[in-house]
Short mmCIF file of C-alpha atoms and ligand atoms in Angstrom, two decimals:
data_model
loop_
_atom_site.label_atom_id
_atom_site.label_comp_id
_atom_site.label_asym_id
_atom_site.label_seq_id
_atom_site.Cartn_x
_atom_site.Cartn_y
_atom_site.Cartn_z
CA UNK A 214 7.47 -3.98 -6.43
CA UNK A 215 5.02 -5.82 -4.02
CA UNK A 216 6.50 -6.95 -0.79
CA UNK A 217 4.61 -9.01 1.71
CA UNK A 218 5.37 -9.33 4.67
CA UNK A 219 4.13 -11.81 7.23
CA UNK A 220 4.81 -12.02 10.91
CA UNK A 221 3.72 -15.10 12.30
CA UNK A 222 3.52 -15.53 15.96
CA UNK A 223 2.37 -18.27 18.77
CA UNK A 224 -1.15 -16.23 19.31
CA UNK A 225 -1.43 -14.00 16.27
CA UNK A 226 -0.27 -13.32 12.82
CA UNK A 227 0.25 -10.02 10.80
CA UNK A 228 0.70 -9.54 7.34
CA UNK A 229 0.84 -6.69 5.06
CA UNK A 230 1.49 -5.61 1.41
CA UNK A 231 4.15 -2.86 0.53
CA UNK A 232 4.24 -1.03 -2.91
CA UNK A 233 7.68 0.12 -3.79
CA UNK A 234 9.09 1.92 -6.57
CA UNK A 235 12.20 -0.09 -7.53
CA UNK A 236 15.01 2.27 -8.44
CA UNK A 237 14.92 2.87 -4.54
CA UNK A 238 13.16 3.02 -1.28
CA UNK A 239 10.87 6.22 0.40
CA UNK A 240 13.14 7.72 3.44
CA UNK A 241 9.54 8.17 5.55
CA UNK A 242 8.46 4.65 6.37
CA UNK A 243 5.04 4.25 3.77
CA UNK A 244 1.79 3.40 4.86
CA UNK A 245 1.33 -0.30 3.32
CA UNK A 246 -1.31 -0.98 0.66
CA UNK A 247 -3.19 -3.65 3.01
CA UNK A 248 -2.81 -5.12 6.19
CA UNK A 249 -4.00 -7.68 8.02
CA UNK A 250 -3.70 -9.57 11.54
CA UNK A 251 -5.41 -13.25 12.55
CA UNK A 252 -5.80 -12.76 16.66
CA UNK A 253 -6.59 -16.58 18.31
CA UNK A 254 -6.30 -15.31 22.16
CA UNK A 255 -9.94 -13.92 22.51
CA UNK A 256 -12.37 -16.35 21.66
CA UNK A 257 -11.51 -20.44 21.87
CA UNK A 258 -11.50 -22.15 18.64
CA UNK A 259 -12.11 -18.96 16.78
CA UNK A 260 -9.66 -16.77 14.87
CA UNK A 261 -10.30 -12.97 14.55
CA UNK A 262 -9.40 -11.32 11.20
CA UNK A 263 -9.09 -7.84 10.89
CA UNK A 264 -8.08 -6.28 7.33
CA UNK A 265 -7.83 -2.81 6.72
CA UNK A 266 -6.17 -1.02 3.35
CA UNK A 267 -4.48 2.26 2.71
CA UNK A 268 -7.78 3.86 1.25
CA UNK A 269 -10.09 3.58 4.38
CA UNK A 270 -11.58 -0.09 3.80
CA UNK A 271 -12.39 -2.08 6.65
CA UNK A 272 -13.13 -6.17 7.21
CA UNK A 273 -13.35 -8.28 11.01
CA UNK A 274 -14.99 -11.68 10.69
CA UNK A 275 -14.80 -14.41 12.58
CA UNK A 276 -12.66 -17.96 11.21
CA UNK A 277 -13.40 -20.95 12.62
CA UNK A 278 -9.23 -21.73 13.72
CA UNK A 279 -9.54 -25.64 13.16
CA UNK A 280 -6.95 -25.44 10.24
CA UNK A 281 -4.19 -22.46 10.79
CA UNK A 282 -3.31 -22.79 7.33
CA UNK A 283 -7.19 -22.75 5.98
CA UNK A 284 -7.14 -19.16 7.92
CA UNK A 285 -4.16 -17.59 6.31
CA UNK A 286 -5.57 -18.92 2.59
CA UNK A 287 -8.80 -17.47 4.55
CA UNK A 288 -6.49 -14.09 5.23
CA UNK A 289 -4.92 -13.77 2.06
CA UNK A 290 -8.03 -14.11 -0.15
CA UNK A 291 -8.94 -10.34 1.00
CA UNK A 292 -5.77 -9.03 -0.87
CA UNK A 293 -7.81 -10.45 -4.31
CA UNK A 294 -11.96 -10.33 -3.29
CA UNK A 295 -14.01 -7.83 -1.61
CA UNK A 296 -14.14 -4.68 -0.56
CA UNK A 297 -10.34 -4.65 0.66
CA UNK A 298 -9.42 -6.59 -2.94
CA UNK A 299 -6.10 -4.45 -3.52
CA UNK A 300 -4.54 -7.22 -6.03
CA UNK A 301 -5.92 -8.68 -9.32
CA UNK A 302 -4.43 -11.84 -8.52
CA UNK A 303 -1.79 -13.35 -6.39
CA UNK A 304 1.15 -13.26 -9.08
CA UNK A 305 1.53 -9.43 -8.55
CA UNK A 306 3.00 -10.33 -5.32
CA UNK A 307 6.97 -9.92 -6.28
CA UNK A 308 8.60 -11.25 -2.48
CA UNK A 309 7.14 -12.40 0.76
CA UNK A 310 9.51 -11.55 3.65
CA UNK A 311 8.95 -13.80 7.00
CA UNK A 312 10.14 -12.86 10.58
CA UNK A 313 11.89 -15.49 11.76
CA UNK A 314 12.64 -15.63 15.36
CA UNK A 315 15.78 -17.54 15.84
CA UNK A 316 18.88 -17.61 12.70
CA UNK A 317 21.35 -19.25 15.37
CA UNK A 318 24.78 -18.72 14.27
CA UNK A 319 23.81 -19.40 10.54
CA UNK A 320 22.69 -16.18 9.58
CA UNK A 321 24.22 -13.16 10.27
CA UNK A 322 21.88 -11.55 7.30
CA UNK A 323 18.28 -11.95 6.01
CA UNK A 324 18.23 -14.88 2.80
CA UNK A 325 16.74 -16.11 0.46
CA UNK A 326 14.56 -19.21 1.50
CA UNK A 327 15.38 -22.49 0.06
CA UNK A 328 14.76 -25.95 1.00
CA UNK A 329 18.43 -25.74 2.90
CA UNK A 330 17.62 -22.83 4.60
CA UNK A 331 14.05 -24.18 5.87
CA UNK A 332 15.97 -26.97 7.56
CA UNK A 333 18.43 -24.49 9.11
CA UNK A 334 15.36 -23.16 10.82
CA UNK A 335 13.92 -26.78 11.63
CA UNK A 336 17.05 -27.42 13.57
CA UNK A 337 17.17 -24.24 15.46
CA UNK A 338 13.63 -25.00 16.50
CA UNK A 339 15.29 -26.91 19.55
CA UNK A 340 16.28 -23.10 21.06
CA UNK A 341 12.96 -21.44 19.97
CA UNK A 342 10.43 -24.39 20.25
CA UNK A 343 7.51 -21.76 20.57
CA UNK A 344 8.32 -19.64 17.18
CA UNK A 345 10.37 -21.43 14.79
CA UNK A 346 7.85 -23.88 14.00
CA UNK A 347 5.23 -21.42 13.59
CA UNK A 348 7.64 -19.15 11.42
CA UNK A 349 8.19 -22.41 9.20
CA UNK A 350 4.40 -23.30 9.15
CA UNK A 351 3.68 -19.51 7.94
CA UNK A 352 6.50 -20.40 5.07
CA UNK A 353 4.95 -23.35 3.95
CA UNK A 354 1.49 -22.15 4.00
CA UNK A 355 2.61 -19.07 1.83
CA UNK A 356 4.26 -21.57 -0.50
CA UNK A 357 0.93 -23.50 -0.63
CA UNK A 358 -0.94 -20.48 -1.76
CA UNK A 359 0.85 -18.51 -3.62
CA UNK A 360 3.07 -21.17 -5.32
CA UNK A 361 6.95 -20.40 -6.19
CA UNK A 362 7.05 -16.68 -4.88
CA UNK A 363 10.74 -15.98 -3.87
CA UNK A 364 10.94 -15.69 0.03
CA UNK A 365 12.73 -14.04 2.11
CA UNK A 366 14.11 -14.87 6.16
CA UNK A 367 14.82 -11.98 8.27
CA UNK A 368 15.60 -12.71 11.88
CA UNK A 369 15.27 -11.46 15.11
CA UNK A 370 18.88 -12.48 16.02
CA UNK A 371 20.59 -11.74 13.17
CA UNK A 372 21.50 -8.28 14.17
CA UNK A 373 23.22 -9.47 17.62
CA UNK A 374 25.51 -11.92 15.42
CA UNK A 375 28.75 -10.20 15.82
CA UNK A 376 28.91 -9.55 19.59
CA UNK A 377 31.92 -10.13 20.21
CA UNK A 378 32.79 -13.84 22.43
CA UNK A 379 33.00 -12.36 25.40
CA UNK A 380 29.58 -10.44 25.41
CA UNK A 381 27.74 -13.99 23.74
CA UNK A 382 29.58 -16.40 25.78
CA UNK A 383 27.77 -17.71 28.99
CA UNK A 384 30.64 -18.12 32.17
CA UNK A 385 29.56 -21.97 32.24
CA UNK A 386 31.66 -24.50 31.13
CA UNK A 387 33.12 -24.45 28.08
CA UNK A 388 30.77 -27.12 26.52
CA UNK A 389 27.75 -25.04 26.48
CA UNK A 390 30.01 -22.75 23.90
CA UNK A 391 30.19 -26.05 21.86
CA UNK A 392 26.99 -26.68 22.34
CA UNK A 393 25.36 -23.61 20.78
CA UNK A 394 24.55 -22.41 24.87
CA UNK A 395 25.37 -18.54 24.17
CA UNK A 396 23.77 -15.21 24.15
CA UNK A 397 22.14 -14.73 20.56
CA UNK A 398 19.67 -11.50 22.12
CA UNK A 399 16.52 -10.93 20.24
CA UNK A 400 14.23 -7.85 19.13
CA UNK A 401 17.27 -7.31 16.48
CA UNK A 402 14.92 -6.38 13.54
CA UNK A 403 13.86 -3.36 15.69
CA UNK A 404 17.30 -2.69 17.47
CA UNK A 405 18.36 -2.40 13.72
CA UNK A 406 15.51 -0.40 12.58
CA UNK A 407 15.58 2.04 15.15
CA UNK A 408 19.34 3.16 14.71
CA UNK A 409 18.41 3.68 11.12
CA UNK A 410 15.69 5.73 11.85
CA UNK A 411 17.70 7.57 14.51
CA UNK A 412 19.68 8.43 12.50
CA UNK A 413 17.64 9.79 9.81
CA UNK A 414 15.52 11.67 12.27
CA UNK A 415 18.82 13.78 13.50
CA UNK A 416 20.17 14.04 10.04
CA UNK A 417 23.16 12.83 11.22
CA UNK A 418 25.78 10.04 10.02
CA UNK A 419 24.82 6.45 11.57
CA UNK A 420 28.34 5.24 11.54
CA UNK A 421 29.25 8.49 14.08
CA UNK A 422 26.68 7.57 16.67
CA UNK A 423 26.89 5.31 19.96
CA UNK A 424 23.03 4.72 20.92
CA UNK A 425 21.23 3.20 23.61
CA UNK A 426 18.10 1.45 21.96
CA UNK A 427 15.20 0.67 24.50
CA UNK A 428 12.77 -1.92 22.96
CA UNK A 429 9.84 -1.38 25.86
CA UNK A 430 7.03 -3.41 25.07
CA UNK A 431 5.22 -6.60 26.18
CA UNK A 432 8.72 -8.42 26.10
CA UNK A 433 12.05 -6.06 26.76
CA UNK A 434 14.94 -5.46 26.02
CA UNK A 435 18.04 -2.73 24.78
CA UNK A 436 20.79 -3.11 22.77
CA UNK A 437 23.94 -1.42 22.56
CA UNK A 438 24.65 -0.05 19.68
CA UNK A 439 28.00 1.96 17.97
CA UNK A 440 27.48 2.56 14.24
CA UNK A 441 25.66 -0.28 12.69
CA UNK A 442 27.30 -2.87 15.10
CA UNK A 443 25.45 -3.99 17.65
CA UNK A 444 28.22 -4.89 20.79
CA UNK A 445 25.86 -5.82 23.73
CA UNK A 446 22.16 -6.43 24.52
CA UNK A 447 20.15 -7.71 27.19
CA UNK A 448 18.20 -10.63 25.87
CA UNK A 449 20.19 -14.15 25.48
CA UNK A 450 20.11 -17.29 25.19
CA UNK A 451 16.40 -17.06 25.28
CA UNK A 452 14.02 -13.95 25.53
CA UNK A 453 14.10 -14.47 29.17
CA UNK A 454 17.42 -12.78 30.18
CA UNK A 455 17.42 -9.12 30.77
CA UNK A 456 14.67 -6.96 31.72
CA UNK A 457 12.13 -7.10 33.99
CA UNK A 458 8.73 -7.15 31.61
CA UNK A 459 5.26 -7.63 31.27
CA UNK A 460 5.05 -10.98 32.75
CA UNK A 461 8.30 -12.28 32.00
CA UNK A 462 10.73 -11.87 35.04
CA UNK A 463 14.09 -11.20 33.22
CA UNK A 464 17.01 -11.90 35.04
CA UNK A 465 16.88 -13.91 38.14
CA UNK A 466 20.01 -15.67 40.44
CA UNK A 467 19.68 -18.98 38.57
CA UNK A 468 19.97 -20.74 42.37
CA UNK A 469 16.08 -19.65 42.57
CA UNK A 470 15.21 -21.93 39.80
CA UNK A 471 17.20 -25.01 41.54
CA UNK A 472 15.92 -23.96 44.66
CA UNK A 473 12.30 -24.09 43.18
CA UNK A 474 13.07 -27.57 41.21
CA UNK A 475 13.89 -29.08 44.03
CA UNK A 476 10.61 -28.29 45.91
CA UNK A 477 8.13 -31.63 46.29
CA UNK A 478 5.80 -31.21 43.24
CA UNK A 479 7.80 -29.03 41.34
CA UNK A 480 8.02 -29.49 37.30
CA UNK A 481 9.84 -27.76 34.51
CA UNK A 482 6.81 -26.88 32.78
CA UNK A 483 5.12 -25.20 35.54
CA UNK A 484 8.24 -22.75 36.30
CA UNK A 485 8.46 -22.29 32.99
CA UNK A 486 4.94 -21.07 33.05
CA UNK A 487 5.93 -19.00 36.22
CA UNK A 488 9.27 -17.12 34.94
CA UNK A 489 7.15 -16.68 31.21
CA UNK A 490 3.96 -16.11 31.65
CA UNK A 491 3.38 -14.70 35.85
CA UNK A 492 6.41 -12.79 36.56
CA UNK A 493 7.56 -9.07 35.56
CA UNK A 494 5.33 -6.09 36.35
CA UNK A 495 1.93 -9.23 36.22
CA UNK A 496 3.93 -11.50 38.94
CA UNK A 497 5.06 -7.91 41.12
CA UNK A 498 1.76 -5.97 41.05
CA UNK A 499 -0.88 -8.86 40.97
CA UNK A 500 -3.01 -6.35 38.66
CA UNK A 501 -1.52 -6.71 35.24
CA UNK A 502 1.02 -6.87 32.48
CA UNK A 503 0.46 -3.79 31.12
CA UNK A 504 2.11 -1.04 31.98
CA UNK A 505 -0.87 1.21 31.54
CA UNK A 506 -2.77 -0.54 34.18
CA UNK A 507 0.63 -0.48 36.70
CA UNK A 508 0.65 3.30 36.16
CA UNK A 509 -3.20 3.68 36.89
CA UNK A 510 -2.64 1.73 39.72
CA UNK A 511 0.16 3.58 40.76
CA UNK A 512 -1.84 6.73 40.89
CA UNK A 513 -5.00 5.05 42.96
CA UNK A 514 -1.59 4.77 45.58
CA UNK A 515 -1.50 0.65 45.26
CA UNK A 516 1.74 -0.47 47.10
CA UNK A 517 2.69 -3.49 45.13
CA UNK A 518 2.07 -1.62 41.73
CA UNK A 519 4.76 1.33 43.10
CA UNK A 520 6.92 -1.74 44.11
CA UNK A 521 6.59 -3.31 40.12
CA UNK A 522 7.28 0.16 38.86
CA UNK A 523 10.10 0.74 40.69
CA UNK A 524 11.69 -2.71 39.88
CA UNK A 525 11.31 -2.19 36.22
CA UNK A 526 12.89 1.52 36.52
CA UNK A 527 15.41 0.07 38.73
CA UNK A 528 16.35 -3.14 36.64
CA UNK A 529 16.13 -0.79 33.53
CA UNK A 530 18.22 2.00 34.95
CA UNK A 531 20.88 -0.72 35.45
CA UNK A 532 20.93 -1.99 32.11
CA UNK A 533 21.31 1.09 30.56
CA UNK A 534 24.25 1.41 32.61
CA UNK A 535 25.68 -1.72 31.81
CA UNK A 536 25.28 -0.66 28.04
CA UNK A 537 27.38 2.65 28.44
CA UNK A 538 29.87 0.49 29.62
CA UNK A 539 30.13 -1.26 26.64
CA UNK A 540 29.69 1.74 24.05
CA UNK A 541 32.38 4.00 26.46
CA UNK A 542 29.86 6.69 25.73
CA UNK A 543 26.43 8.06 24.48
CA UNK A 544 25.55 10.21 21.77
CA UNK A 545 21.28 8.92 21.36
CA UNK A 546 19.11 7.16 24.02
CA UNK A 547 16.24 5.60 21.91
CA UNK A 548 12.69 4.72 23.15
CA UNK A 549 10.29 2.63 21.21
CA UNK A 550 7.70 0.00 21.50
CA UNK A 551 4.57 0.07 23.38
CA UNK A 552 5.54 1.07 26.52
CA UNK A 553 9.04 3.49 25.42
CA UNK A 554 6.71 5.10 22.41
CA UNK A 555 3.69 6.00 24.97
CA UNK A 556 4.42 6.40 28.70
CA UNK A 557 6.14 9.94 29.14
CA UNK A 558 6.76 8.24 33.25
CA UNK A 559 8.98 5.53 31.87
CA UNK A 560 11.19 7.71 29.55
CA UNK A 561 11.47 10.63 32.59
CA UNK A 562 12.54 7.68 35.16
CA UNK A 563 14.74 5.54 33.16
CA UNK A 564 16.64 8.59 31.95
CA UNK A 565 17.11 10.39 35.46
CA UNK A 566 19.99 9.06 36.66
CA UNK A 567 21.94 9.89 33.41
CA UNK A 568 21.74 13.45 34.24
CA UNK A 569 25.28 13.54 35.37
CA UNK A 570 26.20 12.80 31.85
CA UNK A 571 24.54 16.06 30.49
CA UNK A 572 21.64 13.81 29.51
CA UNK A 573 18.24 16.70 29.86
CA UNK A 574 15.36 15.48 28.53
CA UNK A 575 12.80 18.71 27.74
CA UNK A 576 9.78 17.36 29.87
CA UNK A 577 6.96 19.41 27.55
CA UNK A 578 8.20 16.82 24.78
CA UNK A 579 8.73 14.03 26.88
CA UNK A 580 4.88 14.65 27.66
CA UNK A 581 3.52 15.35 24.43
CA UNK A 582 4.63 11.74 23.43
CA UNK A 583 5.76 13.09 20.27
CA UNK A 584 7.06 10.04 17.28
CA UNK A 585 10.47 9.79 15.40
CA UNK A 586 11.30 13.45 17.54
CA UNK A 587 14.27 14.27 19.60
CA UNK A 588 12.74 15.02 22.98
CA UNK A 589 15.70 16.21 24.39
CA UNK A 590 16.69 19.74 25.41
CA UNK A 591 18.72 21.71 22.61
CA UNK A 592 21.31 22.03 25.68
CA UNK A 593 21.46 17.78 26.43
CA UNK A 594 24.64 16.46 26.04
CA UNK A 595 22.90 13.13 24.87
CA UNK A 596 20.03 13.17 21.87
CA UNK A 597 16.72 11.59 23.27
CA UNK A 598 14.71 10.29 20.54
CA UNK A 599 11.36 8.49 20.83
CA UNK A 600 10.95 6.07 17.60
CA UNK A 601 7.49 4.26 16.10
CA UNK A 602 9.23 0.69 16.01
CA UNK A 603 8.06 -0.88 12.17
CA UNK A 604 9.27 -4.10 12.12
CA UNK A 605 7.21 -4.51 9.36
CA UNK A 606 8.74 -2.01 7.29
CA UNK A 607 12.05 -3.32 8.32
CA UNK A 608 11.36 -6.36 6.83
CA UNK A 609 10.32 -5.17 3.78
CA UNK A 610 13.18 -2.83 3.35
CA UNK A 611 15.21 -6.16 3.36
CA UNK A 612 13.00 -7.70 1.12
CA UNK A 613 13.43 -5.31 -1.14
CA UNK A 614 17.56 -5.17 -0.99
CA UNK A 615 17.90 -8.86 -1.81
CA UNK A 616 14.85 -8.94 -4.93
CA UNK A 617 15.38 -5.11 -6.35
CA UNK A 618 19.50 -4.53 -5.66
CA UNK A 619 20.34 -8.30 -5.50
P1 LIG B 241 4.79 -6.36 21.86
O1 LIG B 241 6.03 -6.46 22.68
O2 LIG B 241 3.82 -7.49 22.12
O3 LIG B 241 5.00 -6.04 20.40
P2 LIG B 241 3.96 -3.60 22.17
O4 LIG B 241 5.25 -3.06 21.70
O5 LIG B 241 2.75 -3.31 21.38
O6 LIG B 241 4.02 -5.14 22.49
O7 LIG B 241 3.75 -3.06 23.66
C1 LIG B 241 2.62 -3.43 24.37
C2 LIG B 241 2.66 -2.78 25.72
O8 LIG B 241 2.78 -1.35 25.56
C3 LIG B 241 1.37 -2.93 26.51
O9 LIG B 241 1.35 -4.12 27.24
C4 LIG B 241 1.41 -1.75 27.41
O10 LIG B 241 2.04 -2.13 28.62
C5 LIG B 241 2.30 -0.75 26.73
N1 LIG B 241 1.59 0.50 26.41
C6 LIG B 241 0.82 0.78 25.35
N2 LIG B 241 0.32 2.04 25.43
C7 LIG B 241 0.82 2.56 26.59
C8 LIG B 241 0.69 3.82 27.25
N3 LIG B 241 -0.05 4.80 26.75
N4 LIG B 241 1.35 3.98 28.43
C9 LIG B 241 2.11 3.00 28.94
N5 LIG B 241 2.28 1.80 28.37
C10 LIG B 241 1.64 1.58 27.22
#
């Protein structure tokens, strides 16, 4: 069966081809067939495409990034011409599964796309105006091109569907509840994934573990999670809440953002440009939004990169904490994404404090930034496991549960 998946995103797009046997799926996450990513944030007007297939091929050119739905047709046409041609023709494609950011309260579950379901996502545009419209322009480009393939939704919220009122539910007045103004938490198709593969990687029983997942990348966040339920998580009502990340502040007293509307020459788009785009470990250190560059930093003795480090350990120490409480205890802390699969500093700080819990992570592992391994000490109370986040596999995996086991 071949799955394609396509992530479509404000700045760049990925996309890559899965071929799965269909009586049922690997247990080790496969390397796809062909992949591909569309990158607009280097050069203006141009988009950079970079293909590259299972057996070694390679492709970057240059698209002129007048027409985003010229460039995916643009994209696509590698899967069937050239040196990375791994398709006769389009109609060998079996399912296309989308990430979609934002499923509301609608779905609970990836589904099938239909003309009903792409207005569901038109209408919850209003709470992700940067991604659902870009999710739904990637759906309507793939139905352009490759005609009536079945597609297939999964979403980034769909995982944090079932926390329970009073974990979604804002303390405002009890309109915003009626007016969809709740915590929906985001980063669920990696939450979800990572559990999973927890749980393969200690050859243990999902439904017996209580884990800590720590999504660490550009944007942050955890989720609490007891079986396959997740009961807490940091994002909310937007990607916003939470964490301190790469340049988005997280959590704030909300009385700042008065405080700062009410300043002469103050707008809404300009603090939304502040709290998005130059806060976090950017706004802090003045250097950068990437936590390799903080810890460089850190190490040339810079003051205000210390100061951004410690704020993220600190806000990130305190949300682990607030995630105990709502699992009552912890069998697995998980690390993945950029930051949580590569900086050995991160993991040794954020876990530290968890010591008194029997938590001892083995620091020749922690250093060796091992993937899908248990880093802990045979002796920890608490597993440790670092995990290579595939969102893309995730996706297909879901895919391939509504087309092949429908
Ligand atoms: P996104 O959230 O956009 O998917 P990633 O999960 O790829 O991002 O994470 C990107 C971030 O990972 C980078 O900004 C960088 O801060 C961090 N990162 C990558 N490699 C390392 C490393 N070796 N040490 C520390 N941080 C790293």
């Amino acid at each position: 069966m071949k799955i394609l998946v396509f992530n479509a995103g404000s700045s760049s797009h990925k996309c890559c081809l899965y071929d799965l046997p269909c009586q049922s799926l690997p247990i080790e996450p496969p390397v796809p067939e062909w992949s591909a990513t569309l990158d607009w944030t280097h050069q203006q007007g141009i988009a950079e495409l970079s293909v590259k297939t299972e057996r070694g091929d390679r492709l970057q050119k240059n698209l002129a990034a007048d027409n985003r739905s010229a460039v995916i047709a643009q994209m696509l046409e590698t899967l069937q011409q050239g040196e990375t041609q791994v398709l006769e023709q389009f109609s060998e494609i079996d399912v296309v599964g989308h990430r979609v950011v934002h499923g509301g309260q609608a779905y609970s579950n990836s589904v099938l796309i239909c003309p009903e379901v792409t207005q569901t996502i038109q209408q919850l545009a209003e709470f992700a105006p940067l991604h659902n419209p870009i999710n739904l322009e990637g759906i309507a480009a793939i139905a352009e091109i490759l005609g009536t393939v079945p597609q297939v939704a999964v979403f980034d919220t769909a995982f944090h569907a079932h926390l329970s009122a009073a974990a979604a539910i804002y303390p405002g007045p009890y309109a915003w509840v009626e007016q969809g103004i709740r915590r929906y938490g985001f980063h669920g198709i990696s939450h979800q994934y990572c559990a999973h593969r927890t749980a393969q990687i200690l050859g243990q029983d999902q439904s017996s573990l209580r884990l800590i997942s720590c999504h660490l990348g550009n944007g942050c966040s955890l989720a609490a999670i007891a079986g396959d339920r997740c009961l807490d998580t940091t994002m909310g009502f937007t990607p916003l809440e939470g964490l301190m990340m790469g340049s988005r502040s997280g959590s704030v007293d909300p009385g700042i953002l008065l405080y700062l509307l009410r300043q002469p020459g103050s707008s809404v788009d300009s603090l939304d440009h502040t709290l998005n785009q130059d806060s976090g470990l950017k706004g802090i250190s003045g250097i950068s939004a990437d936590m390799r560059q903080i810890l460089a930093a850190v190490e040339q003795g810079e003051d205000r990169a210390r100061l951004a480090f410690d704020l993220y350990i600190h806000r990130l120490r305190g949300q682990i904490g607030a995630m105990l409480a709502a699992l009552g205890g912890l069998d697995v802390l998980v690390f993945t994404a950029g930051v949580g699969e590569n900086s050995p500093a991160v993991r040794a700080a954020a876990s530290e404090p968890f010591k008194f819990l029997g938590l001892e992570l083995d620091p020749a592992q922690n250093a060796a930034n091992l993937i899908d391994q248990d880093i802990a000490t045979p002796e920890s109370t608490v597993r440790v496991v670092v995990v290579h986040t595939q969102e893309d596999w995730a996706i297909a995996q879901e895919c391939w549960r509504l087309i092949a086991q429908p």
